[in-house]
Short mmCIF file of C-alpha atoms in Angstrom, two decimals:
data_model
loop_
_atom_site.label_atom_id
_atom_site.label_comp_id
_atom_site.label_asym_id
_atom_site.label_seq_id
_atom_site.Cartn_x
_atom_site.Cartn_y
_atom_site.Cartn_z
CA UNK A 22 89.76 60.80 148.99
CA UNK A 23 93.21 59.34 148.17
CA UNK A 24 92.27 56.85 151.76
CA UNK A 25 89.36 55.45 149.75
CA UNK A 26 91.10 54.48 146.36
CA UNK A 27 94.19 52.87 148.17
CA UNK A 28 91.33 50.72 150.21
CA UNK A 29 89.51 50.11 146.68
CA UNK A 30 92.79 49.10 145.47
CA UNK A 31 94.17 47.07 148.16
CA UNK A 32 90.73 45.45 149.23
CA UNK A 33 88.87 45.08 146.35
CA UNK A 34 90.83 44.96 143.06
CA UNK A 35 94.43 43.78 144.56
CA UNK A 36 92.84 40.37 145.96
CA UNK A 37 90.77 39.71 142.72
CA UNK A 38 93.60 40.43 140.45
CA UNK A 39 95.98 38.19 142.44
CA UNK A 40 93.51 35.10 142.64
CA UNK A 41 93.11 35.43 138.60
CA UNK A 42 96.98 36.07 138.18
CA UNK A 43 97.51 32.96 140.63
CA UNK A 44 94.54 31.01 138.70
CA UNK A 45 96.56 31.44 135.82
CA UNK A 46 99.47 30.26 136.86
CA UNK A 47 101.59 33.75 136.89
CA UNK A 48 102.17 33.33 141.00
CA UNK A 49 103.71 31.56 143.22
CA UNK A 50 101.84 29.94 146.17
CA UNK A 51 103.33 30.13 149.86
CA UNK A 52 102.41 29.87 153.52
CA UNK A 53 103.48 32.28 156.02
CA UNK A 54 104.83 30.75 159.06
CA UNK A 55 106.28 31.50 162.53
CA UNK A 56 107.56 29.31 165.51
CA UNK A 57 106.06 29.39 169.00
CA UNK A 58 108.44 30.58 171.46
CA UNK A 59 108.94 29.70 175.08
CA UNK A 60 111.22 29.96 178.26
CA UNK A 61 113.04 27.60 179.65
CA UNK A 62 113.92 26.34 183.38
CA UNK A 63 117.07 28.05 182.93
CA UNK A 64 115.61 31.53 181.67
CA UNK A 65 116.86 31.24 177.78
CA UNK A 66 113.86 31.26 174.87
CA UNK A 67 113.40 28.12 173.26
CA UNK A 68 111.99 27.44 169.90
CA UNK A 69 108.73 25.49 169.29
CA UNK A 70 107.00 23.63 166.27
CA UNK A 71 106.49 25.86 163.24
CA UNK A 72 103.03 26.58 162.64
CA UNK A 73 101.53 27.89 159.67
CA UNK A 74 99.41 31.32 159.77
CA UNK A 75 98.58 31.83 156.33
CA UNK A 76 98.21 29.27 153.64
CA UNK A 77 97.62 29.43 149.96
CA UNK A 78 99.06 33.22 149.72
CA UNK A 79 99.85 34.10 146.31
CA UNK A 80 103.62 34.98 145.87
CA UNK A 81 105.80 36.67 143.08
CA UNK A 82 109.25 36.00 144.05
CA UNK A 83 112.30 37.22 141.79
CA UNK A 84 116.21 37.72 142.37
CA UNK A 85 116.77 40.90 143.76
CA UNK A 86 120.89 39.67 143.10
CA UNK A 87 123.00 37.14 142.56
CA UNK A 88 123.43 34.22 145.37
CA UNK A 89 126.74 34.13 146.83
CA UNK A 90 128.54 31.63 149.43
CA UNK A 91 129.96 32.71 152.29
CA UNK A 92 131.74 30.96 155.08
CA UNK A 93 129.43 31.71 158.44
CA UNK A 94 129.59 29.51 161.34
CA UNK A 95 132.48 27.76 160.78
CA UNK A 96 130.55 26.24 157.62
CA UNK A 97 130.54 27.61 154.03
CA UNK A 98 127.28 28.31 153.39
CA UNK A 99 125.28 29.71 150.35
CA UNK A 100 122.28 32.54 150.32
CA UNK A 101 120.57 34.43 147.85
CA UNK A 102 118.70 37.65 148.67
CA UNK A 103 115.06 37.50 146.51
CA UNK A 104 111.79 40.05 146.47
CA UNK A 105 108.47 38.36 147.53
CA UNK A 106 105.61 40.47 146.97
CA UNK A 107 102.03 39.50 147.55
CA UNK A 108 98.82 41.49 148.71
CA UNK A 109 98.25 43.05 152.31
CA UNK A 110 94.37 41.78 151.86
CA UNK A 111 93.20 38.75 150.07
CA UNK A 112 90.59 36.77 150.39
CA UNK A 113 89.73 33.78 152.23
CA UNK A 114 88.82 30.06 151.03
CA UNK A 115 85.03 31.33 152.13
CA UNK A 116 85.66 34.65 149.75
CA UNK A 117 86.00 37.05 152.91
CA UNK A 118 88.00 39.47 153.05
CA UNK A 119 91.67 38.80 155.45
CA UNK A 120 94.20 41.18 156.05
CA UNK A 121 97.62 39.41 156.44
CA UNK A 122 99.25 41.25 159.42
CA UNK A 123 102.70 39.64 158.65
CA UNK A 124 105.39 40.41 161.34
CA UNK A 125 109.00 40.41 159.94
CA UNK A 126 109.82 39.67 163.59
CA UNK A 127 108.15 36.17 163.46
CA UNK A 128 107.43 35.58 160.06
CA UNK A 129 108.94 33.47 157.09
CA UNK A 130 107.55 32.25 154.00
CA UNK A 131 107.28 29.11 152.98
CA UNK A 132 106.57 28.77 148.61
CA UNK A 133 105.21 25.81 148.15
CA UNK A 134 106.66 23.09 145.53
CA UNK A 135 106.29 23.12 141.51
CA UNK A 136 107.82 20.18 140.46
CA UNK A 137 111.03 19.90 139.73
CA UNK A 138 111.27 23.04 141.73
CA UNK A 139 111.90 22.07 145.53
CA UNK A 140 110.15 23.99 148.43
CA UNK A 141 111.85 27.44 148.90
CA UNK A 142 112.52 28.87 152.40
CA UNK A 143 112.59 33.01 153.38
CA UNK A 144 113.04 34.86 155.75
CA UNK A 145 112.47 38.78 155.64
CA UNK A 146 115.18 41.36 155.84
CA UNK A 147 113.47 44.51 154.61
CA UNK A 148 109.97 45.39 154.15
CA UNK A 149 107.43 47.63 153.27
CA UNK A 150 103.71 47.63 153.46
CA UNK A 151 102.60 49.74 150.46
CA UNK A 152 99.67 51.46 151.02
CA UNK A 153 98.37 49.32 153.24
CA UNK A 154 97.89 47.34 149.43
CA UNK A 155 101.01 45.49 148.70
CA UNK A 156 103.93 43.74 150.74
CA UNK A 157 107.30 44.14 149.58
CA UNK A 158 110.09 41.90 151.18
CA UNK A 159 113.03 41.40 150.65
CA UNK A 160 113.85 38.32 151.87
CA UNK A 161 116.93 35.90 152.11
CA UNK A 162 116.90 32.07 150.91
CA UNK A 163 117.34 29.63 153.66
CA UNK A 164 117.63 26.55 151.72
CA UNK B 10 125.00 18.72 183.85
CA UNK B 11 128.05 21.38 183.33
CA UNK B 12 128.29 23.18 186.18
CA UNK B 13 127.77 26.67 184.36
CA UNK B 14 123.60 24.98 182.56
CA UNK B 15 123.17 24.53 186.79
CA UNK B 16 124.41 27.72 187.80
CA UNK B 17 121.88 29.42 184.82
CA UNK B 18 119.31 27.65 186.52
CA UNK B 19 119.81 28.15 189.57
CA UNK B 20 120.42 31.95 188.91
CA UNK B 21 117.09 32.12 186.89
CA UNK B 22 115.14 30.21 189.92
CA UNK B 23 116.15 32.83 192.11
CA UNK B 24 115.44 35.97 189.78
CA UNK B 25 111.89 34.53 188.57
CA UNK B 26 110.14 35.43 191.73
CA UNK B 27 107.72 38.30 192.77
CA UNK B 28 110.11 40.38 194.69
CA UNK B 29 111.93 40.85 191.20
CA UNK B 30 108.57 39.83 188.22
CA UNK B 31 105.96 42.33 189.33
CA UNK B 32 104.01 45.42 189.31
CA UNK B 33 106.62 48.46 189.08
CA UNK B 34 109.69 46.38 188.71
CA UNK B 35 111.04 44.15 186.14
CA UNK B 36 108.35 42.63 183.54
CA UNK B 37 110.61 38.94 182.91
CA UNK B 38 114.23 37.36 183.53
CA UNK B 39 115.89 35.90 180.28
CA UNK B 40 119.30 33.48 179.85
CA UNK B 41 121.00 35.95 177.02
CA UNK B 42 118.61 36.94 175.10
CA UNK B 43 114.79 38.40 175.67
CA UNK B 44 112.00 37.33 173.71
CA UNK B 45 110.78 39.65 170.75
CA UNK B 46 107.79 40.42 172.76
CA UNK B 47 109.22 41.45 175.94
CA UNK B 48 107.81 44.98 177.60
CA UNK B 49 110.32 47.14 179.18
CA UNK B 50 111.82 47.04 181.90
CA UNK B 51 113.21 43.16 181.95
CA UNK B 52 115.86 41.66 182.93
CA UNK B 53 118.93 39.65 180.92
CA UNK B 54 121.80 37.45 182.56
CA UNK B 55 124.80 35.79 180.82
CA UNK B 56 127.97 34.34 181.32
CA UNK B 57 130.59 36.89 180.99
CA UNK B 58 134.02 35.56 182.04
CA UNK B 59 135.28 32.98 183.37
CA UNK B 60 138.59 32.23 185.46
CA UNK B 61 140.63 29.07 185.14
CA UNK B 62 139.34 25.93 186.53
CA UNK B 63 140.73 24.73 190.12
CA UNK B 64 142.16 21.05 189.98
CA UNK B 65 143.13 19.46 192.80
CA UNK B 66 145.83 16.37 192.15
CA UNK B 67 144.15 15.17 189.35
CA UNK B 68 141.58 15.47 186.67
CA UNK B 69 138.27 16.25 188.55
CA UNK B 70 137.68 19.77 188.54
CA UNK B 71 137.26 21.06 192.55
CA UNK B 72 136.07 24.45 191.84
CA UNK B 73 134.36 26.86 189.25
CA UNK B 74 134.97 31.00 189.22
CA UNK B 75 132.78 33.04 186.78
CA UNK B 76 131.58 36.48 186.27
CA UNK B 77 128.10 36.65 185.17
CA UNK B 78 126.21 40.49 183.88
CA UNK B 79 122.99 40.88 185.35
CA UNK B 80 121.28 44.01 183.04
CA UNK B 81 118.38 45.51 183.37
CA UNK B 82 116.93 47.02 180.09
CA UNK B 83 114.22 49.81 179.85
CA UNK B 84 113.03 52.76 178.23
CA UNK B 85 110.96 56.01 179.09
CA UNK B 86 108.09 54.29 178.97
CA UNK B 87 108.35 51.31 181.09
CA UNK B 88 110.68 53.04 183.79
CA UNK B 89 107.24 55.22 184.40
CA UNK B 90 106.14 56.90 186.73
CA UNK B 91 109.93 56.38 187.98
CA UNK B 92 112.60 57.61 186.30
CA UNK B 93 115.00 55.62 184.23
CA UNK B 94 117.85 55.31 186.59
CA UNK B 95 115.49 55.16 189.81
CA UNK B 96 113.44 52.43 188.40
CA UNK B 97 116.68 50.29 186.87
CA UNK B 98 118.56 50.74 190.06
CA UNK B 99 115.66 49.25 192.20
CA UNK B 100 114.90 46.21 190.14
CA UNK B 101 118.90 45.50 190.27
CA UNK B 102 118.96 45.78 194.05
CA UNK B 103 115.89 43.44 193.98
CA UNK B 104 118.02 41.08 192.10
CA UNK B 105 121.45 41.41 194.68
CA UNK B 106 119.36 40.67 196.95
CA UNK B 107 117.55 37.66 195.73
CA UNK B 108 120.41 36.28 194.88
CA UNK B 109 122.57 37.18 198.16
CA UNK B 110 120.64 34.04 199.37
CA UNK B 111 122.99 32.22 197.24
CA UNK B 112 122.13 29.42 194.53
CA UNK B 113 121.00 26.21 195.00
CA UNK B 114 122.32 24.23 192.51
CA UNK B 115 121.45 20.23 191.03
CA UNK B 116 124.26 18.11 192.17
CA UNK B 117 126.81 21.06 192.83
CA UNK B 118 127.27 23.22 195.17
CA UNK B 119 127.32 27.22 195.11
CA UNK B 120 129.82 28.97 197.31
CA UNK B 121 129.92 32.26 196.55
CA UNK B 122 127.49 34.18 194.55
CA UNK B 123 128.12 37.98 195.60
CA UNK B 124 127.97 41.21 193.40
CA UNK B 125 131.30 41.78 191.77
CA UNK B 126 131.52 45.23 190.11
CA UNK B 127 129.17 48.06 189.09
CA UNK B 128 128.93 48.32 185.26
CA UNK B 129 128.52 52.01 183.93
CA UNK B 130 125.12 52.65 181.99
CA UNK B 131 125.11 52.59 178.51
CA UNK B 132 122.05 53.81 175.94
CA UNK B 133 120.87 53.01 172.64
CA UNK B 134 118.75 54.32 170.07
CA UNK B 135 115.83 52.25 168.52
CA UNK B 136 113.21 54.26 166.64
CA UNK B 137 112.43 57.31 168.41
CA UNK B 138 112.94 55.84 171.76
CA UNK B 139 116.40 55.13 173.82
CA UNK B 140 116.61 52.30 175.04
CA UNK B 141 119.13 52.38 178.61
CA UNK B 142 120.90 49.27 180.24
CA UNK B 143 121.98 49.03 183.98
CA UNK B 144 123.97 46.14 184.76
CA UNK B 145 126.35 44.70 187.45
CA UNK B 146 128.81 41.77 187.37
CA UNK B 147 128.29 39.27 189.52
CA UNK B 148 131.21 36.80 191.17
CA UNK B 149 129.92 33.06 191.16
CA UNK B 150 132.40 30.22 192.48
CA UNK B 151 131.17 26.72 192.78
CA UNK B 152 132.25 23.81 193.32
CA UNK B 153 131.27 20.45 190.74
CA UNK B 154 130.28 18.12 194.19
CA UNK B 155 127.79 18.70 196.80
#
């Protein structure tokens, strides 16, 4: 059955070959975050502290094109549009199996820092879950 | 505080409440925007317009005019076992009439706050499911000094 391959793939063999790829230096590492969100005493939504709900995911991240500046806000500002894709499962720090249920609602990613490289800030614009295997967003830089 | 941040809260105080939050009317009451999470129906004010400040002989403003939309949001699904129009319709009257009682506001004071126009329905598509909002203006004038 095609159902049990694609699980093979994206439960057993996507989160191995990631950790080696990321063990070897190929990947990125990020943390998925999301703020808390709450109401008010006059009714509008107010933002919360960020908090972190996945750490340590392995990232690629390329260009999907060139970063442009743009004058938004009454500021000129600059943003590049980039592809971050890293596995639907992958396992935990105790070797268990996790599925990342990431919300392009909520969600941004956070890659971590490789000196001189500075910590880089996403958030989604399109996605797709692949298979139930892969994550494929396409994100936009925030910093 | 500006007299309009007092007149949101005042607005939402009156709006939160069971007669308007509950079982078979509106699910929550959000300031301009509703929270990713909300379940159909709710219910959204917002400033609209405003008119131009009243000054009496000098610089203190003496009173405030404003239109605010009060919108009710919903889809198939939440409007049930109602239909869309019946179930919008009553969670706006339940919101004239909380607010007929008038605002109570921090150091101001509210001195009209009366239903202004009837906006016409308008629907949207998101997914496979439309999406309809019923709204009314309402008239607030108030005045910066208790």
């Amino acid at each position: 059955m095609i159902g049990d391959i694609l699980n093979f793939y994206g439960q057993t063999a996507l989160p191995q070959i990631f950790g080696y790829w990321h063990d070897a230096g190929l990947l990125e590492t990020m943390s998925i975050v999301s703020d808390g969100v709450s109401q008010g005493d006059d009714g509008a939504l107010k933002r919360s502290d960020e908090s972190g709900d996945y750490a340590a995911v392995p990232v690629s991240v390329r260009p999907a094109k060139k970063g442009e500046t743009l004058l938004s806000g009454e500021k000129v500002q600059e943003t590049g549009v980039f592809v971050l894709v890293f596995q639907v499962n992958r396992e935990d720090e105790n070797g268990a199996l996790e599925r990342i249920n990431f919300d392009p609602r909520i969600h941004r990613f956070v890659v971590a820092q490789r000196d001189p490289e500075p910590e880089k800030l996403f958030a989604p614009l399109y996605h797709a879950d692949i298979a139930g295997a892969i994550f494929e967003v396409v994100c936009r830089k925030e910093n | 505080m500006l007299l309009q941040d007092q007149e949101n809260r005042a607005i939402f105080a009156r709006l939160n409440v069971p007669s308007v939050v509950g079982a078979g009317l509106a699910s929550a009451v959000f300031l301009n925007e509703a929270d990713k999470s909300a379940s159909y129906p709710y219910v959204v004010f917002a400033f609209t317009s405003g008119f131009p400040v009243d000054y009496s002989f000098g610089p203190t403003p003496v009173m405030e005019s404003g239109l605010w939309t009060v919108k009710v949001v919903t889809d198939l699904k939440g409007a049930r076992p109602d239909s869309i129009p019946t179930r919008a319709l009553k969670i706006l009257e339940a919101c004239d009439e909380a607010l007929n009682a008038g605002l109570q506001l921090a150091t101001g004071k509210n001195l009209w706050c009366r239903r202004f126009a009837n906006l016409p329905p308008y629907k949207e598509l998101v997914g496979n499911e439309t999406l309809w909002h019923y709204a009314y203006a309402m008239r607030l004038v108030s005045r910066p000094q208790n």
